[in-house]
Structure formats: structure tokens, C-alpha cells
Amino acid sequence: QMGLSLYDNGYLNTAVCKSTISYIDGDRGILRYRGYNIEELAEHSSFIEVSYLLIYGELPTRQQLATWNARIMRHTFVHENMLEYMKSFRYDAHPMGMLVSAVAAMSTFHPEASTDLHGDQIYQDHKMINKQIFRLIGKIPTLAAIAYRHRIGRPYVYPNQELDFTGNFLFMMDRLSETTYTPNPALVRALDVIFILHADHELNCSTAAVRQLGSTGIDPYVSIAGATAALYGPSHGGANEAALKMLEEIGSVENIPAFIEQVKAKKRKLMGFGHRVYKFYDPRAKLMRKTAEEVFKIMGRNPIIDVAIELERIALSDEYFIKRNLYPNVDFYSGIIYKSMGFPTDFFPVLFAIARTTGWLAHWREQLLQGTPIFRPAQAYNGEEAREYVKMEDRV
Ligand code: SDX
């Protein structure tokens, strides 16, 4: 399963795993979940259906979807102890820090969940694996909503079982009311599509983290907490916040040429542009831009979108960016949408984590069933050759 090739710039490209979950063609801007194009899933599917597809590999029948949805919605409740734990954070704690901690703490609630990959009954016991999956997919939106309401100093809103996965999330996030708020269906659909677009993406940094941690046999809670920590990083899940900040700093289309010159002089980065794998247009960026228009119909147009569209137009016709295969990625438009929906900027990676938890769990489960041995990536040593010890008195 290991394929080693040494790049001329010294990076090892170690194909660390085989997977059947997502497929990316970076040169043609293709993304497929279990063989289905992301464009079709965004148009016809729902996040809860896509989460079933990612984890079990097939689109569910009507009955399978109903059972799957019911199990996850039942797990949207968290133990009152967890609520107390979340309340113990400072009022201004970063929501991602709270989420990483809370998900890790779930491990202490379920000590039975640690798996021994070599023959332990859990490895054969799909019931146990599925139960952990329901718990994490169901509870992470609730933990996210608790983190948000903790910050704004409002009481936690219990999950509403009458609503679907994404509608319930918006219900728990609502700023003002406790029980009267009914999320706007068009807004729910827009966020549901955004969750689909963020659900999985092959072996990105945080997914590699969950595979690495899971390969030690530890439970999925701390594995997902580790992945959430990786996503917290500004070069990964934090890029949408950075892209919005950059667009707001540019402020108007007149300022774009000067900014582009700074990028070419390597004084600034074009956040939300470029990708490790896509050397063509990230298909998710196109769908995010379309979703932005849907959100603006409800929340009003955010003028910053005009800066983003013009910046993209200029960059895509400029030799500097064309030569370097730099195109918008999923983060270029997402920050504008989230801000228009009323989410605080440091909450953006939390939204990413809610969606990506499904992909992370699909990889954690796949690896468990593959019986993958513990990760030990190769390194290319380029340090000192063997040498003798030098006594202190002989050192200069
Ligand atoms: C995500 O892995 C995943 O799939 C992640 C993700 C997911 O769904 O999980 O897709 C989510 O994290 C998307 C990426 C979000 N990050 C950003 O938008 C931050 C800005 N992007 C850059 O940091 C950068 O593009 C990377 C890190 C994403 C990719 O960098 P690479 O592959 O190392 O870039 P490269 O080697 O192809 O760069 C080629 C040239 C270089 O210039 P030269 O040395 O040739 O002169 O392009 C330049 C780079 O300096 N370059 C950029 C740039 N990205 C690369 N120049 C300006 N702005 C940029 N954003």
C-alpha cells in the first residue's frame, strides 16, 4: 500500500493509503464522492444522505435513509455533564478550541470505544462502530451550537427533533428565541448544500490526521478531536476567515490592481486561491458562488461579493496566476456567505468541522475495516553523517 517517490524539491510523496471514498482529478477540477460527481450531489442530494453515502458507500434506500436520519437525530442530545463542561470555558473561548476539547472529552464518556485493531471484537462489531458514528455526527452540531451560545451569553437550546439535521442546527444557533424560531427553508437548503461541499476531500491534512490517530487503535472521539485540531489551522480550515478578511481589506474593485501587484511581489497571498491538488478550478468554488446568490436572495446582497468576482476575473486573466495554476478554492467564497448568514468569523472553521466530521468518520471506518497497521510515514534524512562525541573541554 505504500508508494514512495522523491520529488526534486526533496518532498516525499508517500501514498500512505488506498481509499474508495473521494476521488479528485486536480487537472480537470473533478471531485466525486463514492463515484458521484459533486455537482449532482449538490443539486439532488441532502447532507444527511451524502453522509450515509460517504460512510457506507451507497446511496440509501428510502427506509435506510429514514433509519439513518432517526438514529442521528436521536443522538443530537448531549449529556448534561457535557453541557456543564462546555460552560466551564471562559466566556470568550474560541469555538474551535471548545469543540476540540468537547469532542475529546466524549472519549471519557465512552471508554468502551477504544479499538484494538488486532482481533478485538469491536473490529468485527459493526454495531459498535455505527453507534460511535451516530453519536459523533449527531452531537457535533449541538456542541458547536453550545459553543456559539456560550459566547453570546445565551442559554443552550435543546435539539428540535421535528427539524432535519441542518434545520435543527440553525434552530439551536438562533440568536434570540428559544422555541419559536423556524429556520427559513431556503437558508437551510443553502447551508445543507455547503455542508455537502465540505463533507470530504480525499486525504487533506485533517483527514490524514484522523487516519493516523485511528491507526493506533484509539477511539474515534479523540481521533476526530485531532482532526478538528488540524482543521483549526489557518492554512486549512481557517482559510475562509483569512479570505474574507483579505477581501474586506481590499474593500473595493478599484483597489484590486494594487493588491495584485503586492501578491506578485510576494508581499501578500491570495487567500482562498491555490490548492495542493487542484491545478484547475475547484468545482466546489463554482457551487459556492452559486449558493452565495441563493443566500443573498434571503439575506440581502453582500457587496464584497463584487470584489471577489472582479478579483477572480482579473487573476484568471493574469499570466502570473495562470502560469502557477492558481484558481479559487472552496474557501474563496465561503466566508462571504457565512458572514451574510450572520455567523461570526471565528465560527467559520466550526461549520467546516460539522460537515467534515462525516468524511473523517468514513475514513476512520474504512481504515478500521481495512485492518490498516499503525501509520509510520517515511522520512528523507538529510542531517549529519555519523560523528564522534566531543567532550565539553574540547568544544570551542
Ligand atoms: C483547504 O487538502 C485539501 O483538500 C484542503 C481543502 C479541503 O477541502 O480539505 O481543500 C481545504 O484547505 C483549501 C486551501 C485553503 N488555503 C488557502 O486558500 C490559503 C492560500 N493558499 C496557499 O496557501 C496555497 O495555495 C496552498 C497551500 C493551498 C497550496 O500551496 P502549494 O501547492 O504549495 O502551492 P504551489 O507549490 O503550487 O505554488 C506554486 C506557486 C508558488 O510561487 P513560485 O514559487 O512558483 O513563484 O504559486 C504560489 C507559490 O508561492 N502560490 C500563491 C498562492 N498559492 C501558491 N501565490 C499567491 N497566493 C496563493 N494563495
Coordinates of C-alpha atoms and ligand atoms in Angstrom, one line a residue:
Q1 CA 0.0 0.0 0.0
M2 CA 3.0 2.3 0.2
G3 CA 4.2 4.1 -2.9
L4 CA 7.4 6.3 -2.4
S5 CA 8.6 8.8 -4.9
L6 CA 11.1 11.5 -4.1
Y7 CA 10.2 15.0 -5.6
D8 CA 13.1 17.0 -6.9
N9 CA 12.4 19.6 -4.2
G10 CA 13.0 17.0 -1.5
Y11 CA 9.4 16.4 -0.6
L12 CA 8.5 12.7 -0.2
N13 CA 5.2 11.9 -1.9
T14 CA 4.2 8.9 0.2
A15 CA 0.9 7.4 -1.0
V16 CA 0.0 6.4 2.6
C17 CA -3.3 4.7 1.9
K18 CA -5.8 3.4 -0.6
S19 CA -9.3 4.6 -0.3
T20 CA -12.6 4.3 -2.1
I21 CA -14.3 7.3 -0.6
S22 CA -13.4 10.5 -2.6
Y23 CA -11.8 11.0 -6.0
I24 CA -10.1 14.2 -7.1
D25 CA -8.8 15.0 -10.6
G26 CA -6.8 18.1 -9.9
D27 CA -6.1 18.9 -13.5
R28 CA -9.7 18.7 -14.6
G29 CA -11.3 20.0 -11.5
I30 CA -13.3 16.9 -10.7
L31 CA -14.5 15.8 -7.3
R32 CA -16.5 12.6 -6.7
Y33 CA -17.9 11.1 -3.5
R34 CA -18.1 7.3 -4.0
G35 CA -18.2 7.8 -7.8
Y36 CA -20.9 10.5 -7.8
N37 CA -19.9 14.0 -9.1
I38 CA -20.1 16.7 -6.5
E39 CA -22.3 18.8 -8.9
E40 CA -25.0 16.1 -8.9
L41 CA -24.9 15.6 -5.2
A42 CA -25.1 19.3 -4.5
E43 CA -28.2 19.6 -6.8
H44 CA -30.1 16.5 -5.9
S45 CA -29.0 15.2 -2.6
S46 CA -29.1 16.3 1.1
F47 CA -26.2 16.4 3.6
I48 CA -27.7 13.6 5.7
E49 CA -28.0 11.4 2.6
V50 CA -24.4 12.3 1.4
S51 CA -23.2 11.4 4.9
Y52 CA -24.7 7.9 4.5
L53 CA -23.2 7.6 1.1
L54 CA -19.7 8.6 2.3
I55 CA -19.7 6.2 5.2
Y56 CA -21.4 3.1 3.7
G57 CA -20.5 3.6 0.0
E58 CA -24.0 3.5 -1.5
L59 CA -27.0 5.9 -1.8
P60 CA -29.5 4.8 0.9
T61 CA -33.0 3.4 0.1
R62 CA -35.9 5.4 1.5
Q63 CA -36.1 3.1 4.5
Q64 CA -32.3 3.2 5.1
L65 CA -32.3 7.0 5.0
A66 CA -35.2 7.2 7.4
T67 CA -33.5 4.9 9.9
W68 CA -30.1 6.7 9.5
N69 CA -31.7 10.1 10.0
A70 CA -33.7 8.9 13.1
R71 CA -30.6 7.5 14.7
I72 CA -28.5 10.6 14.1
M73 CA -31.2 13.0 15.2
R74 CA -31.7 11.0 18.4
H75 CA -28.0 11.5 19.1
T76 CA -28.2 15.2 18.8
F77 CA -28.7 15.4 22.6
V78 CA -25.6 15.7 24.8
H79 CA -25.2 14.6 28.4
E80 CA -25.9 17.3 30.9
N81 CA -22.3 16.8 32.2
M82 CA -21.1 17.8 28.8
L83 CA -23.1 21.0 29.0
E84 CA -21.6 21.8 32.4
Y85 CA -18.1 21.1 30.9
M86 CA -18.7 23.5 28.0
K87 CA -20.0 26.1 30.4
S88 CA -16.7 25.9 32.3
F89 CA -14.8 27.6 29.4
R90 CA -14.1 31.4 29.6
Y91 CA -16.8 33.5 28.0
D92 CA -14.5 34.4 25.1
A93 CA -13.1 31.0 24.4
H94 CA -12.5 30.3 20.7
P95 CA -15.3 28.0 19.5
M96 CA -12.8 25.7 17.7
G97 CA -10.8 25.3 21.0
M98 CA -14.1 24.4 22.7
L99 CA -15.0 21.9 20.0
V100 CA -11.7 20.1 20.0
S101 CA -11.9 19.8 23.8
A102 CA -15.5 18.7 23.9
V103 CA -15.1 16.0 21.2
A104 CA -12.0 14.7 23.0
A105 CA -14.0 14.7 26.2
M106 CA -16.6 12.4 24.6
S107 CA -13.9 9.7 24.7
T108 CA -14.1 9.8 28.5
F109 CA -17.8 9.2 28.3
H110 CA -17.4 6.1 26.2
P111 CA -14.2 4.2 27.4
E112 CA -15.6 1.1 25.7
A113 CA -14.9 2.7 22.4
S114 CA -11.2 2.1 22.1
T115 CA -10.5 -0.5 19.5
D116 CA -7.7 -3.0 19.3
L117 CA -7.2 -3.5 15.6
H118 CA -5.8 -6.9 16.1
G119 CA -8.8 -9.2 16.6
D120 CA -10.8 -7.3 19.2
Q121 CA -14.5 -7.9 19.0
I122 CA -15.1 -4.2 18.1
Y123 CA -13.2 -4.7 14.9
Q124 CA -15.9 -7.2 13.8
D125 CA -18.7 -5.5 15.6
H126 CA -20.3 -3.1 13.2
K127 CA -23.0 -2.2 15.8
M128 CA -20.3 -0.6 18.0
I129 CA -18.7 1.2 15.0
N130 CA -22.1 2.5 13.8
K131 CA -23.1 3.7 17.3
Q132 CA -19.9 5.8 17.6
I133 CA -20.6 7.2 14.1
F134 CA -24.2 8.2 15.0
R135 CA -23.0 9.8 18.2
L136 CA -20.4 12.0 16.6
I137 CA -22.4 13.1 13.5
G138 CA -25.4 13.8 15.8
K139 CA -23.6 15.6 18.6
I140 CA -21.0 17.8 16.9
P141 CA -23.6 20.3 15.6
T142 CA -25.0 20.5 19.1
L143 CA -21.6 21.1 20.6
A144 CA -21.0 23.7 18.0
A145 CA -24.2 25.5 18.9
I146 CA -23.4 25.3 22.6
A147 CA -20.0 26.9 21.9
Y148 CA -21.7 29.7 20.0
R149 CA -24.4 30.4 22.6
H150 CA -21.8 30.2 25.4
R151 CA -20.0 33.1 23.7
I152 CA -23.1 35.3 23.2
G153 CA -24.1 34.5 26.8
R154 CA -27.4 32.9 25.9
P155 CA -28.8 29.7 27.3
Y156 CA -28.3 26.5 25.3
V157 CA -31.2 25.5 23.1
Y158 CA -32.2 21.8 23.2
P159 CA -32.3 20.0 19.8
N160 CA -35.6 20.1 18.0
Q161 CA -36.5 16.6 16.7
E162 CA -39.2 18.0 14.4
L163 CA -36.5 19.6 12.2
D164 CA -33.9 17.9 9.8
F165 CA -30.2 17.8 10.6
T166 CA -29.3 21.3 9.2
G167 CA -32.6 22.9 10.2
N168 CA -32.1 21.7 13.8
F169 CA -28.5 23.2 13.7
L170 CA -29.8 26.6 12.7
F171 CA -32.6 26.3 15.3
M172 CA -30.0 25.6 18.1
M173 CA -27.9 28.5 16.8
D174 CA -30.7 31.1 16.7
R175 CA -29.7 34.2 18.5
L176 CA -32.9 35.2 20.1
S177 CA -35.8 32.8 20.6
E178 CA -35.7 29.5 22.4
T179 CA -38.6 27.6 20.8
T180 CA -40.5 29.9 18.4
Y181 CA -37.7 30.2 15.7
T182 CA -38.4 28.3 12.5
P183 CA -35.4 28.4 10.2
N184 CA -36.0 29.7 6.7
P185 CA -36.2 26.6 4.4
A186 CA -34.2 28.3 1.6
L187 CA -31.5 29.2 4.1
V188 CA -31.5 25.6 5.5
R189 CA -31.1 24.3 1.9
A190 CA -28.2 26.7 1.2
L191 CA -26.3 25.6 4.3
D192 CA -27.2 21.9 3.6
V193 CA -25.5 22.3 0.1
I194 CA -22.5 24.0 1.8
F195 CA -22.2 21.0 4.2
I196 CA -22.3 18.6 1.2
L197 CA -19.5 20.5 -0.5
H198 CA -17.3 20.4 2.7
A199 CA -18.1 16.8 3.7
D200 CA -15.0 15.0 2.3
H201 CA -11.9 15.8 0.2
E202 CA -9.6 12.8 -0.1
L203 CA -6.5 12.9 2.0
N204 CA -6.4 16.5 3.2
C205 CA -4.4 17.4 6.3
S206 CA -7.2 16.8 8.8
T207 CA -8.3 13.5 7.2
A208 CA -4.7 12.3 7.2
A209 CA -4.7 13.2 10.9
V210 CA -7.8 11.1 11.7
R211 CA -6.3 8.1 9.7
Q212 CA -3.0 8.5 11.6
L213 CA -4.6 8.7 15.0
G214 CA -7.2 6.0 14.2
S215 CA -4.4 3.6 13.1
T216 CA -3.2 3.4 16.7
G217 CA -6.5 1.7 17.7
I218 CA -7.7 4.7 19.7
D219 CA -11.4 5.5 19.7
P220 CA -13.0 7.8 17.1
Y221 CA -13.7 10.6 19.6
V222 CA -10.0 11.6 20.2
S223 CA -9.3 10.8 16.5
I224 CA -11.9 13.3 15.4
A225 CA -10.7 15.7 18.0
G226 CA -7.3 15.5 16.5
A227 CA -8.7 16.1 13.0
T228 CA -10.7 19.1 14.3
A229 CA -7.4 20.5 15.8
A230 CA -5.8 20.1 12.3
L231 CA -8.7 21.9 10.7
Y232 CA -8.3 24.8 13.2
G233 CA -5.1 25.8 11.4
P234 CA -5.2 29.0 9.3
S235 CA -3.7 27.1 6.3
H236 CA -6.5 24.6 6.4
G237 CA -9.9 25.3 7.9
G238 CA -9.1 28.9 8.8
A239 CA -8.5 30.0 5.2
N240 CA -12.1 31.1 4.6
E241 CA -11.8 33.6 7.5
A242 CA -8.5 34.8 6.1
A243 CA -10.0 35.1 2.6
L244 CA -12.9 37.2 3.8
K245 CA -10.5 39.4 5.8
M246 CA -8.4 39.9 2.7
L247 CA -11.5 40.8 0.5
E248 CA -12.8 43.3 3.2
E249 CA -9.3 44.8 3.4
I250 CA -9.2 45.3 -0.4
G251 CA -12.7 46.9 0.1
S252 CA -13.5 47.9 -3.5
V253 CA -12.7 46.9 -7.1
E254 CA -10.6 50.0 -7.6
N255 CA -8.1 48.7 -5.0
I256 CA -7.7 45.3 -6.7
P257 CA -4.8 46.1 -9.2
A258 CA -2.6 47.4 -6.3
F259 CA -3.3 44.3 -4.3
I260 CA -2.5 42.0 -7.2
E261 CA 0.9 43.8 -7.5
Q262 CA 1.6 43.0 -3.9
V263 CA 0.8 39.4 -4.5
K264 CA 3.1 39.2 -7.5
A265 CA 5.8 40.9 -5.4
K266 CA 5.2 38.0 -2.9
K267 CA 4.2 40.5 -0.2
R268 CA 0.7 39.1 0.1
K269 CA -1.0 35.7 -0.6
L270 CA -4.3 35.5 -2.4
M271 CA -6.2 33.6 0.3
G272 CA -8.9 31.3 -1.0
F273 CA -6.7 30.7 -4.1
G274 CA -4.5 27.8 -5.0
H275 CA -4.6 24.2 -3.9
R276 CA -2.2 21.3 -3.3
V277 CA -4.2 19.1 -5.6
Y278 CA -6.4 21.3 -7.8
K279 CA -4.3 22.9 -10.6
F280 CA -7.6 23.9 -12.2
Y281 CA -10.9 25.4 -10.9
D282 CA -12.0 23.8 -7.6
P283 CA -15.5 22.5 -8.5
R284 CA -16.7 23.4 -5.0
A285 CA -15.8 27.1 -5.6
K286 CA -18.2 27.3 -8.5
L287 CA -21.0 25.8 -6.5
M288 CA -20.2 28.0 -3.5
R289 CA -20.5 31.1 -5.7
K290 CA -24.0 29.8 -6.9
T291 CA -25.0 29.2 -3.3
A292 CA -24.0 32.8 -2.4
E293 CA -26.6 34.1 -4.8
E294 CA -29.3 31.9 -3.2
V295 CA -28.3 33.3 0.3
F296 CA -28.3 36.9 -1.0
K297 CA -31.9 36.5 -2.1
I298 CA -32.8 35.9 1.5
M299 CA -30.3 37.9 3.5
G300 CA -29.6 40.7 1.0
R301 CA -26.5 41.1 -1.3
N302 CA -23.1 41.4 0.4
P303 CA -21.3 43.9 -1.8
I304 CA -18.0 42.2 -1.0
I305 CA -19.0 39.5 -3.5
D306 CA -18.4 42.0 -6.3
V307 CA -14.8 42.5 -5.1
A308 CA -14.4 38.7 -5.1
I309 CA -15.8 38.2 -8.6
E310 CA -13.7 41.0 -10.0
L311 CA -10.6 39.8 -8.2
E312 CA -11.2 36.3 -9.6
R313 CA -11.7 37.7 -13.1
I314 CA -8.5 39.7 -13.0
A315 CA -6.4 36.9 -11.5
L316 CA -7.7 34.3 -14.0
S317 CA -6.6 36.5 -16.9
D318 CA -3.2 37.4 -15.5
E319 CA -0.1 35.4 -16.6
Y320 CA 1.3 35.2 -13.1
F321 CA -1.7 33.2 -11.8
I322 CA -2.3 31.2 -15.0
K323 CA 1.4 30.1 -15.1
R324 CA 1.1 28.9 -11.5
N325 CA -2.2 27.2 -11.9
L326 CA -3.8 29.3 -9.3
Y327 CA -7.6 29.2 -9.2
P328 CA -10.2 29.9 -6.5
N329 CA -10.7 27.1 -4.0
V330 CA -13.6 26.2 -1.7
D331 CA -12.6 28.9 0.8
F332 CA -12.7 31.9 -1.6
Y333 CA -16.5 32.4 -1.4
S334 CA -17.5 30.6 1.8
G335 CA -16.5 33.4 4.2
I336 CA -18.7 35.9 2.3
I337 CA -21.7 33.5 2.6
Y338 CA -21.2 32.7 6.2
K339 CA -20.9 36.4 7.1
S340 CA -24.1 37.1 5.2
M341 CA -25.8 34.4 7.1
G342 CA -24.8 36.1 10.4
F343 CA -22.1 33.7 11.6
P344 CA -19.1 35.3 13.5
T345 CA -15.8 34.9 11.5
D346 CA -14.1 32.6 14.1
F347 CA -17.1 30.3 13.8
F348 CA -16.3 29.6 10.1
P349 CA -14.0 26.6 10.7
V350 CA -16.6 25.2 13.1
L351 CA -19.0 25.0 10.2
F352 CA -16.3 23.3 8.2
A353 CA -15.8 20.7 11.0
I354 CA -19.6 19.9 11.3
A355 CA -19.6 18.9 7.6
R356 CA -16.1 17.3 7.5
T357 CA -16.9 15.0 10.5
T358 CA -18.7 12.7 8.1
G359 CA -15.7 12.4 5.8
W360 CA -13.4 11.9 8.8
L361 CA -15.6 9.1 10.1
A362 CA -15.8 7.5 6.7
H363 CA -12.0 7.3 6.6
W364 CA -11.8 6.2 10.2
R365 CA -14.3 3.3 9.5
E366 CA -12.7 2.4 6.1
Q367 CA -9.3 2.1 7.7
L368 CA -10.7 0.0 10.6
L369 CA -12.2 -2.4 8.2
Q370 CA -9.1 -2.5 6.1
G371 CA -7.1 -3.5 9.2
T372 CA -4.5 -0.8 8.4
P373 CA -1.4 -1.2 10.5
I374 CA -0.2 1.8 12.6
F375 CA 1.0 4.8 10.4
R376 CA 4.7 5.3 10.2
P377 CA 5.4 7.7 7.2
A378 CA 8.8 7.5 5.7
Q379 CA 11.2 10.5 6.1
A380 CA 14.1 11.6 3.9
Y381 CA 17.0 12.1 6.3
N382 CA 19.4 14.8 5.2
G383 CA 21.2 15.5 8.5
E384 CA 24.8 14.9 9.7
E385 CA 26.7 11.7 8.9
A386 CA 28.0 9.6 11.8
R387 CA 30.4 11.5 14.0
E388 CA 32.3 11.1 17.4
Y389 CA 31.2 12.6 20.7
V390 CA 33.1 15.8 21.6
K391 CA 33.9 16.4 25.3
M392 CA 32.9 19.7 26.8
E393 CA 36.5 20.8 27.4
D394 CA 37.2 20.1 23.7
R395 CA 34.4 22.3 22.5
V396 CA 35.0 25.8 21.4
Ligands
SDX1 C1 -8.3 23.8 2.1 O1 -6.1 19.5 1.1 C2 -7.3 19.9 0.9 O2 -8.0 19.3 0.2 C3 -7.7 21.1 1.7 C4 -9.1 21.6 1.5 C5 -10.1 20.5 2.0 O3 -11.2 20.5 1.5 O4 -9.8 19.8 3.0 O5 -9.3 21.7 0.1 C6 -9.4 22.9 2.2 O6 -7.5 23.9 3.0 C7 -8.2 24.7 0.8 C8 -6.9 25.5 0.7 C9 -7.1 26.7 1.6 N1 -5.9 27.6 1.8 C10 -5.8 28.7 1.2 O7 -6.6 29.2 0.4 C11 -4.5 29.5 1.6 C12 -3.9 30.1 0.3 N2 -3.4 29.0 -0.5 C13 -2.0 28.8 -0.4 O8 -1.5 28.6 0.9 C14 -1.6 27.6 -1.3 O9 -2.2 27.8 -2.5 C15 -1.7 26.2 -0.8 C16 -1.0 25.9 0.4 C17 -3.2 25.9 -0.7 C18 -1.2 25.3 -1.9 O10 0.2 25.7 -2.0 P1 1.2 24.9 -2.9 O11 0.6 23.7 -3.6 O12 2.4 24.6 -2.1 O13 1.4 25.9 -4.0 P2 2.4 25.7 -5.2 O14 3.6 25.0 -4.8 O15 1.5 25.1 -6.3 O16 2.7 27.2 -5.5 C19 3.1 27.5 -6.9 C20 3.4 29.0 -6.9 C21 4.4 29.4 -5.9 O17 5.0 30.5 -6.4 P3 6.5 30.4 -7.1 O18 7.4 29.8 -6.0 O19 6.4 29.3 -8.2 O20 6.9 31.7 -7.6 O21 2.2 29.7 -6.6 C22 2.4 30.5 -5.5 C23 3.6 29.9 -4.7 O22 4.2 30.9 -4.0 N3 1.2 30.4 -4.7 C24 0.5 31.5 -4.4 C25 -0.7 31.0 -3.7 N4 -0.6 29.7 -3.6 C26 0.5 29.3 -4.3 N5 0.7 32.8 -4.6 C27 -0.2 33.7 -4.0 N6 -1.3 33.3 -3.4 C28 -1.6 32.0 -3.2 N7 -2.7 31.6 -2.5

